[in-house]
Amino acid sequence: MLDNREAQLVREAFQHISLQLVGISARFYARLFERAPAVRPLFAEDIGPQTAKLAQTLTYVVSALSSRDELRERLLLLGKSHAKLGAEPAHYALVGEVLTEVLAETLDSRWTPELDAAWGRLLTFVAETMIEGGAGDVVDLPKSA
Ligand code: HEM
């Protein structure tokens, strides 16, 4: 998914922001809801606990970069629960875009084109795997006669 150099770039970047991840997640959700008000009702009214969960998951993803199979299993499960929560494949591009913006703003001059490319590849893996995990759940109900 990422080569060693790319994984190292992503790890180093996250080391710099490890203490800011909950704040970054809060800014992410605020911007996501501003840009796509239609997804707001999918989330609980109090977004506080969710910001902590996202921060935790981002930390996990970055820590598991070298354990591709384990990471993939966790993401398949997360994607499965997301399909039930109402997340649609099209939402993943928007989530990725907003998350990348907030990370890039926070890291400022540390956000290099190389880091951007490595992060983009990681995000593509995360989104594709979650979508794959959710796809198993799609059930075509028989049309009523
Ligand atoms: C980068 C991809 C994503 C990651 C890493 C991620 C991560 C998470 C995590 C860790 C949770 C908490 C799950 C739990 O409580 O068991 C969660 C919940 C949720 N996510 Fe995501 N998510 C992603 C993409 C999306 C997308 C594309 C949507 C679609 C709008 C979405 C909508 C939701 C909703 C509605 C909840 C439940 C919130 C609540 O309980 O209030 N997520 N997400």
mmCIF file of C-alpha atoms and ligand atoms in Angstrom:
data_model
loop_
_atom_site.group_PDB
_atom_site.id
_atom_site.type_symbol
_atom_site.label_atom_id
_atom_site.label_comp_id
_atom_site.label_asym_id
_atom_site.label_seq_id
_atom_site.Cartn_x
_atom_site.Cartn_y
_atom_site.Cartn_z
ATOM 1 C CA MET A 1 0.000 0.000 0.000
ATOM 2 C CA LEU A 2 2.784 2.444 0.960
ATOM 3 C CA ASP A 3 6.478 1.825 0.474
ATOM 4 C CA ASN A 4 8.854 2.305 3.418
ATOM 5 C CA ARG A 5 9.718 5.881 2.508
ATOM 6 C CA GLU A 6 6.060 6.885 2.171
ATOM 7 C CA ALA A 7 5.131 5.145 5.429
ATOM 8 C CA GLN A 8 7.952 6.983 7.183
ATOM 9 C CA LEU A 9 6.771 10.354 5.840
ATOM 10 C CA VAL A 10 3.242 9.733 7.110
ATOM 11 C CA ARG A 11 4.503 8.515 10.520
ATOM 12 C CA GLU A 12 6.730 11.557 10.976
ATOM 13 C CA ALA A 13 3.916 13.918 10.058
ATOM 14 C CA PHE A 14 1.563 12.300 12.565
ATOM 15 C CA GLN A 15 4.218 12.465 15.283
ATOM 16 C CA HIS A 16 4.116 16.238 14.943
ATOM 17 C CA ILE A 17 0.373 16.434 15.376
ATOM 18 C CA SER A 18 -0.237 13.540 17.784
ATOM 19 C CA LEU A 19 -1.337 15.892 20.579
ATOM 20 C CA GLN A 20 -3.611 17.880 18.269
ATOM 21 C CA LEU A 21 -5.590 15.055 16.704
ATOM 22 C CA VAL A 22 -8.814 15.598 18.631
ATOM 23 C CA GLY A 23 -8.787 19.306 17.693
ATOM 24 C CA ILE A 24 -8.026 18.387 14.083
ATOM 25 C CA SER A 25 -10.956 15.940 14.082
ATOM 26 C CA ALA A 26 -13.271 18.609 15.497
ATOM 27 C CA ARG A 27 -12.234 21.015 12.712
ATOM 28 C CA PHE A 28 -12.700 18.199 10.192
ATOM 29 C CA TYR A 29 -16.324 17.558 11.242
ATOM 30 C CA ALA A 30 -17.148 21.271 11.399
ATOM 31 C CA ARG A 31 -15.905 21.693 7.830
ATOM 32 C CA LEU A 32 -17.499 18.466 6.595
ATOM 33 C CA PHE A 33 -20.927 19.577 7.862
ATOM 34 C CA GLU A 34 -20.436 23.063 6.413
ATOM 35 C CA ARG A 35 -19.658 21.584 3.013
ATOM 36 C CA ALA A 36 -22.161 18.730 3.070
ATOM 37 C CA PRO A 37 -25.034 19.593 5.441
ATOM 38 C CA ALA A 38 -26.901 16.527 4.168
ATOM 39 C CA VAL A 39 -24.561 14.181 6.090
ATOM 40 C CA ARG A 40 -25.032 15.981 9.441
ATOM 41 C CA PRO A 41 -28.156 13.974 10.416
ATOM 42 C CA LEU A 42 -26.214 10.708 10.044
ATOM 43 C CA PHE A 43 -24.197 11.691 13.129
ATOM 44 C CA ALA A 44 -25.247 12.017 16.760
ATOM 45 C CA GLU A 45 -26.106 15.552 17.829
ATOM 46 C CA ASP A 46 -23.128 15.696 20.165
ATOM 47 C CA ILE A 47 -20.134 15.223 17.857
ATOM 48 C CA GLY A 48 -17.669 15.287 20.786
ATOM 49 C CA PRO A 49 -17.301 11.506 21.295
ATOM 50 C CA GLN A 50 -16.982 11.037 17.536
ATOM 51 C CA THR A 51 -14.014 13.422 17.316
ATOM 52 C CA ALA A 52 -12.173 11.266 19.875
ATOM 53 C CA LYS A 53 -13.015 8.075 17.946
ATOM 54 C CA LEU A 54 -11.758 9.487 14.660
ATOM 55 C CA ALA A 55 -8.546 10.703 16.318
ATOM 56 C CA GLN A 56 -8.034 7.247 17.810
ATOM 57 C CA THR A 57 -8.656 5.533 14.476
ATOM 58 C CA LEU A 58 -6.245 7.792 12.599
ATOM 59 C CA THR A 59 -3.613 6.995 15.219
ATOM 60 C CA TYR A 60 -4.299 3.299 14.788
ATOM 61 C CA VAL A 61 -4.139 3.442 10.966
ATOM 62 C CA VAL A 62 -0.764 5.197 11.036
ATOM 63 C CA SER A 63 0.583 2.798 13.677
ATOM 64 C CA ALA A 64 -0.521 -0.223 11.611
ATOM 65 C CA LEU A 65 1.040 0.845 8.311
ATOM 66 C CA SER A 66 3.449 -2.069 8.387
ATOM 67 C CA SER A 67 0.733 -4.612 9.243
ATOM 68 C CA ARG A 68 -1.225 -4.392 6.024
ATOM 69 C CA ASP A 69 -3.336 -7.524 6.556
ATOM 70 C CA GLU A 70 -4.382 -6.584 10.093
ATOM 71 C CA LEU A 71 -5.148 -3.025 9.005
ATOM 72 C CA ARG A 72 -7.194 -4.336 6.099
ATOM 73 C CA GLU A 73 -9.261 -6.587 8.400
ATOM 74 C CA ARG A 74 -10.013 -3.693 10.761
ATOM 75 C CA LEU A 75 -10.958 -1.398 7.870
ATOM 76 C CA LEU A 76 -13.247 -4.022 6.311
ATOM 77 C CA LEU A 77 -15.133 -4.219 9.622
ATOM 78 C CA LEU A 78 -15.235 -0.444 10.001
ATOM 79 C CA GLY A 79 -16.569 -0.190 6.440
ATOM 80 C CA LYS A 80 -19.232 -2.754 7.188
ATOM 81 C CA SER A 81 -20.518 -0.758 10.168
ATOM 82 C CA HIS A 82 -20.310 2.424 8.088
ATOM 83 C CA ALA A 83 -22.579 1.010 5.406
ATOM 84 C CA LYS A 84 -25.157 0.424 8.156
ATOM 85 C CA LEU A 85 -24.650 3.983 9.416
ATOM 86 C CA GLY A 86 -25.591 5.322 5.998
ATOM 87 C CA ALA A 87 -22.130 6.117 4.597
ATOM 88 C CA GLU A 88 -22.194 5.878 0.820
ATOM 89 C CA PRO A 89 -19.192 5.318 -1.473
ATOM 90 C CA ALA A 90 -19.515 8.885 -2.803
ATOM 91 C CA HIS A 91 -19.065 10.274 0.725
ATOM 92 C CA TYR A 92 -15.547 8.883 0.999
ATOM 93 C CA ALA A 93 -14.100 11.285 -1.571
ATOM 94 C CA LEU A 94 -15.527 14.262 0.307
ATOM 95 C CA VAL A 95 -14.335 12.957 3.689
ATOM 96 C CA GLY A 96 -10.853 12.425 2.220
ATOM 97 C CA GLU A 97 -10.782 15.895 0.684
ATOM 98 C CA VAL A 98 -11.809 17.660 3.897
ATOM 99 C CA LEU A 99 -9.502 15.595 6.106
ATOM 100 C CA THR A 100 -6.562 16.283 3.786
ATOM 101 C CA GLU A 101 -7.275 20.023 3.820
ATOM 102 C CA VAL A 102 -7.352 20.183 7.608
ATOM 103 C CA LEU A 103 -4.176 18.112 7.973
ATOM 104 C CA ALA A 104 -2.360 20.182 5.349
ATOM 105 C CA GLU A 105 -3.358 23.435 7.058
ATOM 106 C CA THR A 106 -2.219 22.147 10.442
ATOM 107 C CA LEU A 107 1.124 20.851 9.190
ATOM 108 C CA ASP A 108 1.617 23.955 7.038
ATOM 109 C CA SER A 109 5.165 23.976 5.609
ATOM 110 C CA ARG A 110 5.658 20.359 6.718
ATOM 111 C CA TRP A 111 2.964 19.355 4.193
ATOM 112 C CA THR A 112 5.227 18.616 1.217
ATOM 113 C CA PRO A 113 4.180 17.276 -2.202
ATOM 114 C CA GLU A 114 5.765 13.923 -1.235
ATOM 115 C CA LEU A 115 3.726 13.752 1.962
ATOM 116 C CA ASP A 116 0.598 14.765 0.071
ATOM 117 C CA ALA A 117 1.147 11.914 -2.405
ATOM 118 C CA ALA A 118 1.832 9.344 0.340
ATOM 119 C CA TRP A 119 -1.191 10.475 2.375
ATOM 120 C CA GLY A 120 -3.351 10.362 -0.756
ATOM 121 C CA ARG A 121 -2.339 6.775 -1.399
ATOM 122 C CA LEU A 122 -3.060 5.800 2.202
ATOM 123 C CA LEU A 123 -6.446 7.476 2.111
ATOM 124 C CA THR A 124 -7.304 5.690 -1.137
ATOM 125 C CA PHE A 125 -6.451 2.363 0.507
ATOM 126 C CA VAL A 126 -8.568 3.247 3.580
ATOM 127 C CA ALA A 127 -11.571 4.342 1.511
ATOM 128 C CA GLU A 128 -11.398 1.463 -0.973
ATOM 129 C CA THR A 129 -11.096 -1.104 1.822
ATOM 130 C CA MET A 130 -13.956 0.421 3.835
ATOM 131 C CA ILE A 131 -16.161 0.530 0.737
ATOM 132 C CA GLU A 132 -15.282 -3.097 0.031
ATOM 133 C CA GLY A 133 -16.225 -4.007 3.619
ATOM 134 C CA GLY A 134 -19.551 -2.227 3.232
ATOM 135 C CA ALA A 135 -20.373 -3.743 -0.115
ATOM 136 C CA GLY A 136 -20.930 -7.174 1.403
ATOM 137 C CA ASP A 137 -23.878 -5.776 3.255
ATOM 138 C CA VAL A 138 -25.842 -4.499 0.333
ATOM 139 C CA VAL A 139 -28.964 -6.582 0.003
ATOM 140 C CA ASP A 140 -31.269 -6.270 -2.964
ATOM 141 C CA LEU A 141 -34.729 -6.621 -1.580
ATOM 142 C CA PRO A 142 -37.118 -8.383 -3.948
ATOM 143 C CA LYS A 143 -39.448 -5.919 -5.612
ATOM 144 C CA SER A 144 -42.964 -6.223 -4.275
ATOM 145 C CA ALA A 145 -45.367 -7.652 -6.798
HETATM 146 C C1 HEM B 1 -11.500 7.895 6.195
HETATM 147 C C2 HEM B 1 -12.617 7.208 6.336
HETATM 148 C C3 HEM B 1 -13.346 7.113 7.653
HETATM 149 C C4 HEM B 1 -12.869 6.797 8.903
HETATM 150 C C5 HEM B 1 -11.426 6.467 9.292
HETATM 151 C C6 HEM B 1 -14.007 6.826 9.806
HETATM 152 C C7 HEM B 1 -13.940 6.536 11.165
HETATM 153 C C8 HEM B 1 -15.023 6.412 11.984
HETATM 154 C C9 HEM B 1 -15.002 5.843 13.327
HETATM 155 C C10 HEM B 1 -13.759 5.323 14.032
HETATM 156 C C11 HEM B 1 -16.257 5.873 13.790
HETATM 157 C C12 HEM B 1 -16.733 5.352 15.160
HETATM 158 C C13 HEM B 1 -17.232 3.928 14.964
HETATM 159 C C14 HEM B 1 -17.758 3.282 16.231
HETATM 160 O O1 HEM B 1 -18.286 3.975 17.099
HETATM 161 O O2 HEM B 1 -17.696 2.028 16.291
HETATM 162 C C15 HEM B 1 -17.106 6.439 12.779
HETATM 163 C C16 HEM B 1 -18.453 6.640 12.898
HETATM 164 C C17 HEM B 1 -19.233 7.217 11.918
HETATM 165 N N1 HEM B 1 -18.843 7.579 10.664
HETATM 166 FE FE1 HEM B 1 -16.989 7.381 9.900
HETATM 167 N N2 HEM B 1 -15.131 7.177 9.110
HETATM 168 C C18 HEM B 1 -14.773 7.353 7.798
HETATM 169 C C19 HEM B 1 -15.592 7.691 6.756
HETATM 170 C C20 HEM B 1 -16.919 8.023 6.900
HETATM 171 C C21 HEM B 1 -17.772 8.437 5.821
HETATM 172 C C22 HEM B 1 -17.366 8.561 4.357
HETATM 173 C C23 HEM B 1 -18.988 8.689 6.353
HETATM 174 C C24 HEM B 1 -20.200 9.170 5.593
HETATM 175 C C25 HEM B 1 -20.797 10.288 5.835
HETATM 176 C C26 HEM B 1 -18.913 8.416 7.779
HETATM 177 C C27 HEM B 1 -19.945 8.515 8.684
HETATM 178 C C28 HEM B 1 -19.926 8.056 9.985
HETATM 179 C C29 HEM B 1 -21.094 8.043 10.869
HETATM 180 C C30 HEM B 1 -22.483 8.504 10.511
HETATM 181 C C31 HEM B 1 -20.665 7.520 12.090
HETATM 182 C C32 HEM B 1 -21.509 7.328 13.350
HETATM 183 C C33 HEM B 1 -21.440 8.604 14.133
HETATM 184 C C34 HEM B 1 -22.283 8.600 15.392
HETATM 185 O O3 HEM B 1 -22.445 7.542 16.027
HETATM 186 O O4 HEM B 1 -22.729 9.674 15.737
HETATM 187 N N3 HEM B 1 -17.643 8.031 8.075
HETATM 188 N N4 HEM B 1 -16.331 6.752 11.700
#
